Amino acid sequence: METRFNLYELVQATGGYVGGPDSTLTSQETHFFDTVTYDSREVEPGSLFVAMRGEESDGHHYIGDALARGATGLLVREDWALATVSRSQLEINVPMVIVPDTLDALQDLARWWRNQFPKLEAVGITGSVGKSSTKELIAAVLSQKFCTFKSPKNINDQQSLMPVLLELRPDHQRAVIEMGAGWVLGELTRLCRVVQPRIGVELGVSHSHIGRMRTLENIAQAKAELVQALPGDGFAVLNGDDPRTVAMAKLTQAQPFLFGLQPDFDLWADQIESFGLDGLAFVAHYQGQERRLRVPFMGRHFVTNLLAACAVGLLNGLSWDEIEAGLQTREAQVRLLVLNGPRGSTIIDDAYNASPVSMVAALDFLADIAVAARITEANSGVRKIAVLGDMLELGDYAITAHEIVGRRAAHVTDWLIVVGEMGRVIGEAALAQGFAPVRLVSCQDKVEVVEWLQTELKTGDYVLVKASRGMGLDEIIKAIMAEIPIQTRLSGKVNS
């Protein structure tokens, strides 16, 4: 329990009132809150429970549960409070702060708390792909010199980040915050109002979640809200290899800083080498300096994330030695896992999520890892097997996106196993590219996938498993790793 603010400060920060407009609270109020949550299951004694209205439920329905778990205060909507016949009927015996909108009030509270630390410098990170990994890298780099706070896991939206920001402490010197662009324009602007980043990192604009935002232009506009919010003495750290991100340099009053693979960028890389499971090496160039970096991360595509972390480190005055030390953290490889599979095979578990960009990058990594295996093991029997399923939330772009993946798979895989409606599109595109029909296995469900793998896997096989999280392909990995009958693990259903 780190957070400590009192009832008076809560009222002042949110503009609310306690049970009625005639509250006589003073700054000497002694009723304190230790934590803030909008999930009643996370309530602890001393918590402020924020009753949030969601898409499927209303937090006001869980006030009783929050009180039973020890909540010592409530933040509630005014329309709900006015519709309540009496507080006594609800047996509410803790302070209840009433506001027009609880999300607005929670953001106001988080902004007030963030303003208690004026010397804290924040780094905001957005982009269609790679936000969580880059956040971990930047935090690890900055931690070499500063007491650094980072947002946990992939928490990154205008609601879930608010309780996280209330965990900031006076000793924090830097805050590294992953920031999602949301489903509608304006959400990132609201986030920036709270976080107040001085450095904004833009990783790129691609088709992830285009089904929600409809066009790449809308996605770019939403992500540009980060650089538009930066102060004049700040830095917009932009992926120079992405034209839509480069265009954001004209939208910010901060100083643009381009990174990527071209020699005219502020920071650029060449001589990239992939060592498969043993990581990467590349040469970074900055202000006439060269530094060869060897890091434990897998996949050439990861150089973009690494350069972003280097850029933030350099802008914060870190030496190359400090930056390289920070880049050794393995926490940034947050989703891709390499597992020792059955019968001497290797499973590449990348089933957490998928987009066209990340799917192609994963296939390229599969190719790199197999090449490295042949070199190090002199094993000509290495087989590259890809188990691919649907990428979701792509809207009208779905068929084109899956065709792109299929064409790439045709060039880099030895066996292609597909599942799901769009998985079949991947297979058809691979065949059209000349992929051998005998090496394409189109499965009706996850049960068929597991049965094929349990029968066919052998020593030297490298198996990539990737699809959108909603497809549930992680169940396939669990089943083959456990080597138990598939009926005990899966229903066979593929989500869509």
JSON list of N, CA and C in Angstrom, two decimals, residues 238-309:
[
{"chain": "A", "resi": 238, "resn": "LEU", "atom": "N", "xyz": [10.52, 9.06, -33.31]},
{"chain": "A", "resi": 238, "resn": "LEU", "atom": "CA", "xyz": [9.69, 8.54, -34.39]},
{"chain": "A", "resi": 238, "resn": "LEU", "atom": "C", "xyz": [10.39, 7.45, -35.18]},
{"chain": "A", "resi": 239, "resn": "ASN", "atom": "N", "xyz": [9.66, 6.40, -35.49]},
{"chain": "A", "resi": 239, "resn": "ASN", "atom": "CA", "xyz": [10.18, 5.34, -36.36]},
{"chain": "A", "resi": 239, "resn": "ASN", "atom": "C", "xyz": [10.30, 5.87, -37.78]},
{"chain": "A", "resi": 240, "resn": "GLY", "atom": "N", "xyz": [11.52, 6.16, -38.19]},
{"chain": "A", "resi": 240, "resn": "GLY", "atom": "CA", "xyz": [11.73, 6.77, -39.49]},
{"chain": "A", "resi": 240, "resn": "GLY", "atom": "C", "xyz": [11.44, 5.85, -40.65]},
{"chain": "A", "resi": 241, "resn": "ASP", "atom": "N", "xyz": [11.35, 4.55, -40.41]},
{"chain": "A", "resi": 241, "resn": "ASP", "atom": "CA", "xyz": [11.06, 3.59, -41.48]},
{"chain": "A", "resi": 241, "resn": "ASP", "atom": "C", "xyz": [9.58, 3.50, -41.79]},
{"chain": "A", "resi": 242, "resn": "ASP", "atom": "N", "xyz": [8.75, 4.22, -41.05]},
{"chain": "A", "resi": 242, "resn": "ASP", "atom": "CA", "xyz": [7.30, 4.22, -41.26]},
{"chain": "A", "resi": 242, "resn": "ASP", "atom": "C", "xyz": [6.88, 5.62, -41.73]},
{"chain": "A", "resi": 243, "resn": "PRO", "atom": "N", "xyz": [6.46, 5.77, -42.99]},
{"chain": "A", "resi": 243, "resn": "PRO", "atom": "CA", "xyz": [6.12, 7.10, -43.51]},
{"chain": "A", "resi": 243, "resn": "PRO", "atom": "C", "xyz": [5.04, 7.82, -42.72]},
{"chain": "A", "resi": 244, "resn": "ARG", "atom": "N", "xyz": [4.05, 7.08, -42.24]},
{"chain": "A", "resi": 244, "resn": "ARG", "atom": "CA", "xyz": [2.97, 7.73, -41.49]},
{"chain": "A", "resi": 244, "resn": "ARG", "atom": "C", "xyz": [3.46, 8.26, -40.14]},
{"chain": "A", "resi": 245, "resn": "THR", "atom": "N", "xyz": [4.46, 7.59, -39.57]},
{"chain": "A", "resi": 245, "resn": "THR", "atom": "CA", "xyz": [5.04, 8.07, -38.33]},
{"chain": "A", "resi": 245, "resn": "THR", "atom": "C", "xyz": [5.93, 9.27, -38.58]},
{"chain": "A", "resi": 246, "resn": "VAL", "atom": "N", "xyz": [6.70, 9.24, -39.65]},
{"chain": "A", "resi": 246, "resn": "VAL", "atom": "CA", "xyz": [7.57, 10.38, -40.00]},
{"chain": "A", "resi": 246, "resn": "VAL", "atom": "C", "xyz": [6.73, 11.64, -40.19]},
{"chain": "A", "resi": 247, "resn": "ALA", "atom": "N", "xyz": [5.54, 11.49, -40.78]},
{"chain": "A", "resi": 247, "resn": "ALA", "atom": "CA", "xyz": [4.67, 12.64, -41.03]},
{"chain": "A", "resi": 247, "resn": "ALA", "atom": "C", "xyz": [4.24, 13.32, -39.74]},
{"chain": "A", "resi": 248, "resn": "MET", "atom": "N", "xyz": [4.32, 12.61, -38.63]},
{"chain": "A", "resi": 248, "resn": "MET", "atom": "CA", "xyz": [3.92, 13.20, -37.35]},
{"chain": "A", "resi": 248, "resn": "MET", "atom": "C", "xyz": [4.89, 14.28, -36.88]},
{"chain": "A", "resi": 249, "resn": "ALA", "atom": "N", "xyz": [6.08, 14.33, -37.47]},
{"chain": "A", "resi": 249, "resn": "ALA", "atom": "CA", "xyz": [7.06, 15.36, -37.10]},
{"chain": "A", "resi": 249, "resn": "ALA", "atom": "C", "xyz": [6.51, 16.76, -37.34]},
{"chain": "A", "resi": 250, "resn": "LYS", "atom": "N", "xyz": [5.59, 16.89, -38.29]},
{"chain": "A", "resi": 250, "resn": "LYS", "atom": "CA", "xyz": [5.01, 18.20, -38.60]},
{"chain": "A", "resi": 250, "resn": "LYS", "atom": "C", "xyz": [3.87, 18.57, -37.65]},
{"chain": "A", "resi": 251, "resn": "LEU", "atom": "N", "xyz": [3.47, 17.62, -36.79]},
{"chain": "A", "resi": 251, "resn": "LEU", "atom": "CA", "xyz": [2.31, 17.85, -35.94]},
{"chain": "A", "resi": 251, "resn": "LEU", "atom": "C", "xyz": [2.68, 18.15, -34.49]},
{"chain": "A", "resi": 252, "resn": "THR", "atom": "N", "xyz": [3.97, 18.20, -34.20]},
{"chain": "A", "resi": 252, "resn": "THR", "atom": "CA", "xyz": [4.39, 18.35, -32.81]},
{"chain": "A", "resi": 252, "resn": "THR", "atom": "C", "xyz": [5.24, 19.60, -32.62]},
{"chain": "A", "resi": 253, "resn": "GLN", "atom": "N", "xyz": [5.13, 20.19, -31.44]},
{"chain": "A", "resi": 253, "resn": "GLN", "atom": "CA", "xyz": [6.01, 21.30, -31.10]},
{"chain": "A", "resi": 253, "resn": "GLN", "atom": "C", "xyz": [7.30, 20.81, -30.47]},
{"chain": "A", "resi": 254, "resn": "ALA", "atom": "N", "xyz": [7.36, 19.50, -30.17]},
{"chain": "A", "resi": 254, "resn": "ALA", "atom": "CA", "xyz": [8.58, 18.91, -29.63]},
{"chain": "A", "resi": 254, "resn": "ALA", "atom": "C", "xyz": [9.60, 18.72, -30.74]},
{"chain": "A", "resi": 255, "resn": "GLN", "atom": "N", "xyz": [10.83, 18.40, -30.35]},
{"chain": "A", "resi": 255, "resn": "GLN", "atom": "CA", "xyz": [11.88, 18.17, -31.32]},
{"chain": "A", "resi": 255, "resn": "GLN", "atom": "C", "xyz": [11.80, 16.75, -31.86]},
{"chain": "A", "resi": 256, "resn": "PRO", "atom": "N", "xyz": [11.67, 16.58, -33.18]},
{"chain": "A", "resi": 256, "resn": "PRO", "atom": "CA", "xyz": [11.62, 15.22, -33.73]},
{"chain": "A", "resi": 256, "resn": "PRO", "atom": "C", "xyz": [12.98, 14.53, -33.63]},
{"chain": "A", "resi": 257, "resn": "PHE", "atom": "N", "xyz": [12.94, 13.22, -33.37]},
{"chain": "A", "resi": 257, "resn": "PHE", "atom": "CA", "xyz": [14.15, 12.39, -33.32]},
{"chain": "A", "resi": 257, "resn": "PHE", "atom": "C", "xyz": [13.82, 11.11, -34.07]},
{"chain": "A", "resi": 258, "resn": "LEU", "atom": "N", "xyz": [14.43, 10.93, -35.25]},
{"chain": "A", "resi": 258, "resn": "LEU", "atom": "CA", "xyz": [14.13, 9.77, -36.09]},
{"chain": "A", "resi": 258, "resn": "LEU", "atom": "C", "xyz": [15.10, 8.63, -35.83]},
{"chain": "A", "resi": 259, "resn": "PHE", "atom": "N", "xyz": [14.55, 7.42, -35.77]},
{"chain": "A", "resi": 259, "resn": "PHE", "atom": "CA", "xyz": [15.39, 6.23, -35.64]},
{"chain": "A", "resi": 259, "resn": "PHE", "atom": "C", "xyz": [14.94, 5.20, -36.68]},
{"chain": "A", "resi": 260, "resn": "GLY", "atom": "N", "xyz": [15.86, 4.32, -37.06]},
{"chain": "A", "resi": 260, "resn": "GLY", "atom": "CA", "xyz": [15.51, 3.31, -38.05]},
{"chain": "A", "resi": 260, "resn": "GLY", "atom": "C", "xyz": [16.73, 2.76, -38.74]},
{"chain": "A", "resi": 261, "resn": "LEU", "atom": "N", "xyz": [16.58, 2.44, -40.02]},
{"chain": "A", "resi": 261, "resn": "LEU", "atom": "CA", "xyz": [17.64, 1.76, -40.75]},
{"chain": "A", "resi": 261, "resn": "LEU", "atom": "C", "xyz": [18.27, 2.60, -41.85]},
{"chain": "A", "resi": 262, "resn": "GLN", "atom": "N", "xyz": [17.99, 3.90, -41.87]},
{"chain": "A", "resi": 262, "resn": "GLN", "atom": "CA", "xyz": [18.54, 4.77, -42.90]},
{"chain": "A", "resi": 262, "resn": "GLN", "atom": "C", "xyz": [19.62, 5.70, -42.33]},
{"chain": "A", "resi": 263, "resn": "PRO", "atom": "N", "xyz": [20.71, 5.91, -43.06]},
{"chain": "A", "resi": 263, "resn": "PRO", "atom": "CA", "xyz": [21.85, 6.71, -42.55]},
{"chain": "A", "resi": 263, "resn": "PRO", "atom": "C", "xyz": [21.52, 8.17, -42.25]},
{"chain": "A", "resi": 264, "resn": "ASP", "atom": "N", "xyz": [20.42, 8.69, -42.79]},
{"chain": "A", "resi": 264, "resn": "ASP", "atom": "CA", "xyz": [20.10, 10.10, -42.53]},
{"chain": "A", "resi": 264, "resn": "ASP", "atom": "C", "xyz": [19.23, 10.29, -41.28]},
{"chain": "A", "resi": 265, "resn": "PHE", "atom": "N", "xyz": [18.97, 9.22, -40.53]},
{"chain": "A", "resi": 265, "resn": "PHE", "atom": "CA", "xyz": [18.21, 9.35, -39.30]},
{"chain": "A", "resi": 265, "resn": "PHE", "atom": "C", "xyz": [19.13, 9.78, -38.16]},
{"chain": "A", "resi": 266, "resn": "ASP", "atom": "N", "xyz": [18.54, 10.30, -37.08]},
{"chain": "A", "resi": 266, "resn": "ASP", "atom": "CA", "xyz": [19.33, 10.70, -35.91]},
{"chain": "A", "resi": 266, "resn": "ASP", "atom": "C", "xyz": [20.05, 9.50, -35.31]},
{"chain": "A", "resi": 267, "resn": "LEU", "atom": "N", "xyz": [19.38, 8.36, -35.28]},
{"chain": "A", "resi": 267, "resn": "LEU", "atom": "CA", "xyz": [19.95, 7.11, -34.78]},
{"chain": "A", "resi": 267, "resn": "LEU", "atom": "C", "xyz": [19.57, 6.01, -35.77]},
{"chain": "A", "resi": 268, "resn": "TRP", "atom": "N", "xyz": [20.57, 5.27, -36.23]},
{"chain": "A", "resi": 268, "resn": "TRP", "atom": "CA", "xyz": [20.26, 4.24, -37.22]},
{"chain": "A", "resi": 268, "resn": "TRP", "atom": "C", "xyz": [21.13, 3.01, -37.01]},
{"chain": "A", "resi": 269, "resn": "ALA", "atom": "N", "xyz": [20.68, 1.90, -37.59]},
{"chain": "A", "resi": 269, "resn": "ALA", "atom": "CA", "xyz": [21.38, 0.63, -37.39]},
{"chain": "A", "resi": 269, "resn": "ALA", "atom": "C", "xyz": [21.66, -0.04, -38.72]},
{"chain": "A", "resi": 270, "resn": "ASP", "atom": "N", "xyz": [22.76, -0.77, -38.78]},
{"chain": "A", "resi": 270, "resn": "ASP", "atom": "CA", "xyz": [23.06, -1.64, -39.90]},
{"chain": "A", "resi": 270, "resn": "ASP", "atom": "C", "xyz": [23.82, -2.86, -39.39]},
{"chain": "A", "resi": 271, "resn": "GLN", "atom": "N", "xyz": [24.28, -3.69, -40.30]},
{"chain": "A", "resi": 271, "resn": "GLN", "atom": "CA", "xyz": [25.03, -4.90, -39.96]},
{"chain": "A", "resi": 271, "resn": "GLN", "atom": "C", "xyz": [24.24, -5.76, -38.95]},
{"chain": "A", "resi": 272, "resn": "ILE", "atom": "N", "xyz": [22.96, -5.95, -39.24]},
{"chain": "A", "resi": 272, "resn": "ILE", "atom": "CA", "xyz": [22.11, -6.74, -38.35]},
{"chain": "A", "resi": 272, "resn": "ILE", "atom": "C", "xyz": [22.38, -8.22, -38.56]},
{"chain": "A", "resi": 273, "resn": "GLU", "atom": "N", "xyz": [22.62, -8.93, -37.48]},
{"chain": "A", "resi": 273, "resn": "GLU", "atom": "CA", "xyz": [22.86, -10.37, -37.53]},
{"chain": "A", "resi": 273, "resn": "GLU", "atom": "C", "xyz": [21.90, -11.07, -36.58]},
{"chain": "A", "resi": 274, "resn": "SER", "atom": "N", "xyz": [21.25, -12.11, -37.08]},
{"chain": "A", "resi": 274, "resn": "SER", "atom": "CA", "xyz": [20.38, -12.93, -36.23]},
{"chain": "A", "resi": 274, "resn": "SER", "atom": "C", "xyz": [21.09, -14.23, -35.92]},
{"chain": "A", "resi": 275, "resn": "PHE", "atom": "N", "xyz": [21.13, -14.58, -34.64]},
{"chain": "A", "resi": 275, "resn": "PHE", "atom": "CA", "xyz": [21.73, -15.83, -34.20]},
{"chain": "A", "resi": 275, "resn": "PHE", "atom": "C", "xyz": [20.66, -16.82, -33.73]},
{"chain": "A", "resi": 276, "resn": "GLY", "atom": "N", "xyz": [19.45, -16.68, -34.27]},
{"chain": "A", "resi": 276, "resn": "GLY", "atom": "CA", "xyz": [18.37, -17.57, -33.90]},
{"chain": "A", "resi": 276, "resn": "GLY", "atom": "C", "xyz": [18.02, -17.44, -32.43]},
{"chain": "A", "resi": 277, "resn": "LEU", "atom": "N", "xyz": [18.08, -18.56, -31.72]},
{"chain": "A", "resi": 277, "resn": "LEU", "atom": "CA", "xyz": [17.74, -18.55, -30.29]},
{"chain": "A", "resi": 277, "resn": "LEU", "atom": "C", "xyz": [18.76, -17.80, -29.45]},
{"chain": "A", "resi": 278, "resn": "ASP", "atom": "N", "xyz": [19.92, -17.53, -30.01]},
{"chain": "A", "resi": 278, "resn": "ASP", "atom": "CA", "xyz": [21.00, -16.86, -29.26]},
{"chain": "A", "resi": 278, "resn": "ASP", "atom": "C", "xyz": [20.99, -15.35, -29.42]},
{"chain": "A", "resi": 279, "resn": "GLY", "atom": "N", "xyz": [19.94, -14.79, -30.02]},
{"chain": "A", "resi": 279, "resn": "GLY", "atom": "CA", "xyz": [19.79, -13.34, -30.01]},
{"chain": "A", "resi": 279, "resn": "GLY", "atom": "C", "xyz": [20.20, -12.64, -31.29]},
{"chain": "A", "resi": 280, "resn": "LEU", "atom": "N", "xyz": [20.53, -11.38, -31.13]},
{"chain": "A", "resi": 280, "resn": "LEU", "atom": "CA", "xyz": [20.80, -10.47, -32.25]},
{"chain": "A", "resi": 280, "resn": "LEU", "atom": "C", "xyz": [22.08, -9.68, -32.00]},
{"chain": "A", "resi": 281, "resn": "ALA", "atom": "N", "xyz": [22.62, -9.16, -33.09]},
{"chain": "A", "resi": 281, "resn": "ALA", "atom": "CA", "xyz": [23.69, -8.15, -32.99]},
{"chain": "A", "resi": 281, "resn": "ALA", "atom": "C", "xyz": [23.44, -7.12, -34.09]},
{"chain": "A", "resi": 282, "resn": "PHE", "atom": "N", "xyz": [23.79, -5.88, -33.82]},
{"chain": "A", "resi": 282, "resn": "PHE", "atom": "CA", "xyz": [23.70, -4.83, -34.83]},
{"chain": "A", "resi": 282, "resn": "PHE", "atom": "C", "xyz": [24.64, -3.70, -34.44]},
{"chain": "A", "resi": 283, "resn": "VAL", "atom": "N", "xyz": [24.91, -2.84, -35.41]},
{"chain": "A", "resi": 283, "resn": "VAL", "atom": "CA", "xyz": [25.75, -1.67, -35.16]},
{"chain": "A", "resi": 283, "resn": "VAL", "atom": "C", "xyz": [24.86, -0.44, -35.14]},
{"chain": "A", "resi": 284, "resn": "ALA", "atom": "N", "xyz": [24.89, 0.30, -34.03]},
{"chain": "A", "resi": 284, "resn": "ALA", "atom": "CA", "xyz": [24.11, 1.54, -33.89]},
{"chain": "A", "resi": 284, "resn": "ALA", "atom": "C", "xyz": [25.00, 2.74, -34.20]},
{"chain": "A", "resi": 285, "resn": "HIS", "atom": "N", "xyz": [24.44, 3.72, -34.91]},
{"chain": "A", "resi": 285, "resn": "HIS", "atom": "CA", "xyz": [25.17, 4.93, -35.31]},
{"chain": "A", "resi": 285, "resn": "HIS", "atom": "C", "xyz": [24.46, 6.15, -34.74]},
{"chain": "A", "resi": 286, "resn": "TYR", "atom": "N", "xyz": [25.22, 7.01, -34.06]},
{"chain": "A", "resi": 286, "resn": "TYR", "atom": "CA", "xyz": [24.63, 8.21, -33.46]},
{"chain": "A", "resi": 286, "resn": "TYR", "atom": "C", "xyz": [25.70, 9.29, -33.34]},
{"chain": "A", "resi": 287, "resn": "GLN", "atom": "N", "xyz": [25.44, 10.43, -33.98]},
{"chain": "A", "resi": 287, "resn": "GLN", "atom": "CA", "xyz": [26.34, 11.59, -33.91]},
{"chain": "A", "resi": 287, "resn": "GLN", "atom": "C", "xyz": [27.81, 11.21, -34.16]},
{"chain": "A", "resi": 288, "resn": "GLY", "atom": "N", "xyz": [28.02, 10.44, -35.20]},
{"chain": "A", "resi": 288, "resn": "GLY", "atom": "CA", "xyz": [29.37, 10.05, -35.57]},
{"chain": "A", "resi": 288, "resn": "GLY", "atom": "C", "xyz": [29.94, 8.89, -34.78]},
{"chain": "A", "resi": 289, "resn": "GLN", "atom": "N", "xyz": [29.22, 8.41, -33.77]},
{"chain": "A", "resi": 289, "resn": "GLN", "atom": "CA", "xyz": [29.67, 7.27, -32.97]},
{"chain": "A", "resi": 289, "resn": "GLN", "atom": "C", "xyz": [29.11, 5.97, -33.55]},
{"chain": "A", "resi": 290, "resn": "GLU", "atom": "N", "xyz": [29.86, 4.89, -33.35]},
{"chain": "A", "resi": 290, "resn": "GLU", "atom": "CA", "xyz": [29.38, 3.56, -33.70]},
{"chain": "A", "resi": 290, "resn": "GLU", "atom": "C", "xyz": [29.48, 2.65, -32.48]},
{"chain": "A", "resi": 291, "resn": "ARG", "atom": "N", "xyz": [28.47, 1.81, -32.31]},
{"chain": "A", "resi": 291, "resn": "ARG", "atom": "CA", "xyz": [28.50, 0.88, -31.19]},
{"chain": "A", "resi": 291, "resn": "ARG", "atom": "C", "xyz": [27.86, -0.44, -31.63]},
{"chain": "A", "resi": 292, "resn": "ARG", "atom": "N", "xyz": [28.64, -1.52, -31.58]},
{"chain": "A", "resi": 292, "resn": "ARG", "atom": "CA", "xyz": [28.07, -2.83, -31.88]},
{"chain": "A", "resi": 292, "resn": "ARG", "atom": "C", "xyz": [27.43, -3.37, -30.62]},
{"chain": "A", "resi": 293, "resn": "LEU", "atom": "N", "xyz": [26.16, -3.75, -30.73]},
{"chain": "A", "resi": 293, "resn": "LEU", "atom": "CA", "xyz": [25.40, -4.23, -29.60]},
{"chain": "A", "resi": 293, "resn": "LEU", "atom": "C", "xyz": [25.00, -5.68, -29.82]},
{"chain": "A", "resi": 294, "resn": "ARG", "atom": "N", "xyz": [25.23, -6.52, -28.84]},
{"chain": "A", "resi": 294, "resn": "ARG", "atom": "CA", "xyz": [24.80, -7.92, -28.88]},
{"chain": "A", "resi": 294, "resn": "ARG", "atom": "C", "xyz": [23.76, -8.09, -27.77]},
{"chain": "A", "resi": 295, "resn": "VAL", "atom": "N", "xyz": [22.56, -8.53, -28.14]},
{"chain": "A", "resi": 295, "resn": "VAL", "atom": "CA", "xyz": [21.45, -8.57, -27.20]},
{"chain": "A", "resi": 295, "resn": "VAL", "atom": "C", "xyz": [20.76, -9.93, -27.26]},
{"chain": "A", "resi": 296, "resn": "PRO", "atom": "N", "xyz": [20.04, -10.31, -26.21]},
{"chain": "A", "resi": 296, "resn": "PRO", "atom": "CA", "xyz": [19.45, -11.65, -26.13]},
{"chain": "A", "resi": 296, "resn": "PRO", "atom": "C", "xyz": [18.06, -11.77, -26.75]},
{"chain": "A", "resi": 297, "resn": "PHE", "atom": "N", "xyz": [17.70, -10.88, -27.67]},
{"chain": "A", "resi": 297, "resn": "PHE", "atom": "CA", "xyz": [16.35, -10.89, -28.21]},
{"chain": "A", "resi": 297, "resn": "PHE", "atom": "C", "xyz": [16.30, -11.55, -29.57]},
{"chain": "A", "resi": 298, "resn": "MET", "atom": "N", "xyz": [15.16, -12.18, -29.86]},
{"chain": "A", "resi": 298, "resn": "MET", "atom": "CA", "xyz": [15.03, -13.01, -31.04]},
{"chain": "A", "resi": 298, "resn": "MET", "atom": "C", "xyz": [14.19, -12.32, -32.11]},
{"chain": "A", "resi": 299, "resn": "GLY", "atom": "N", "xyz": [14.69, -12.33, -33.35]},
{"chain": "A", "resi": 299, "resn": "GLY", "atom": "CA", "xyz": [13.96, -11.77, -34.47]},
{"chain": "A", "resi": 299, "resn": "GLY", "atom": "C", "xyz": [14.52, -10.43, -34.92]},
{"chain": "A", "resi": 300, "resn": "ARG", "atom": "N", "xyz": [14.81, -10.34, -36.22]},
{"chain": "A", "resi": 300, "resn": "ARG", "atom": "CA", "xyz": [15.38, -9.09, -36.77]},
{"chain": "A", "resi": 300, "resn": "ARG", "atom": "C", "xyz": [14.45, -7.90, -36.56]},
{"chain": "A", "resi": 301, "resn": "HIS", "atom": "N", "xyz": [13.14, -8.17, -36.57]},
{"chain": "A", "resi": 301, "resn": "HIS", "atom": "CA", "xyz": [12.18, -7.09, -36.40]},
{"chain": "A", "resi": 301, "resn": "HIS", "atom": "C", "xyz": [12.35, -6.38, -35.06]},
{"chain": "A", "resi": 302, "resn": "PHE", "atom": "N", "xyz": [12.99, -7.05, -34.10]},
{"chain": "A", "resi": 302, "resn": "PHE", "atom": "CA", "xyz": [13.14, -6.48, -32.77]},
{"chain": "A", "resi": 302, "resn": "PHE", "atom": "C", "xyz": [14.11, -5.30, -32.74]},
{"chain": "A", "resi": 303, "resn": "VAL", "atom": "N", "xyz": [14.86, -5.11, -33.83]},
{"chain": "A", "resi": 303, "resn": "VAL", "atom": "CA", "xyz": [15.80, -3.99, -33.87]},
{"chain": "A", "resi": 303, "resn": "VAL", "atom": "C", "xyz": [15.05, -2.65, -33.73]},
{"chain": "A", "resi": 304, "resn": "THR", "atom": "N", "xyz": [13.85, -2.57, -34.26]},
{"chain": "A", "resi": 304, "resn": "THR", "atom": "CA", "xyz": [13.06, -1.34, -34.11]},
{"chain": "A", "resi": 304, "resn": "THR", "atom": "C", "xyz": [12.83, -1.01, -32.64]},
{"chain": "A", "resi": 305, "resn": "ASN", "atom": "N", "xyz": [12.42, -1.99, -31.86]},
{"chain": "A", "resi": 305, "resn": "ASN", "atom": "CA", "xyz": [12.18, -1.78, -30.43]},
{"chain": "A", "resi": 305, "resn": "ASN", "atom": "C", "xyz": [13.48, -1.39, -29.72]},
{"chain": "A", "resi": 306, "resn": "LEU", "atom": "N", "xyz": [14.57, -2.06, -30.08]},
{"chain": "A", "resi": 306, "resn": "LEU", "atom": "CA", "xyz": [15.87, -1.81, -29.46]},
{"chain": "A", "resi": 306, "resn": "LEU", "atom": "C", "xyz": [16.35, -0.40, -29.76]},
{"chain": "A", "resi": 307, "resn": "LEU", "atom": "N", "xyz": [16.19, 0.05, -30.99]},
{"chain": "A", "resi": 307, "resn": "LEU", "atom": "CA", "xyz": [16.61, 1.40, -31.34]},
{"chain": "A", "resi": 307, "resn": "LEU", "atom": "C", "xyz": [15.79, 2.45, -30.60]},
{"chain": "A", "resi": 308, "resn": "ALA", "atom": "N", "xyz": [14.50, 2.19, -30.42]},
{"chain": "A", "resi": 308, "resn": "ALA", "atom": "CA", "xyz": [13.66, 3.14, -29.67]},
{"chain": "A", "resi": 308, "resn": "ALA", "atom": "C", "xyz": [14.18, 3.28, -28.25]},
{"chain": "A", "resi": 309, "resn": "ALA", "atom": "N", "xyz": [14.57, 2.16, -27.64]},
{"chain": "A", "resi": 309, "resn": "ALA", "atom": "CA", "xyz": [15.10, 2.20, -26.27]},
{"chain": "A", "resi": 309, "resn": "ALA", "atom": "C", "xyz": [16.44, 2.92, -26.24]}
]
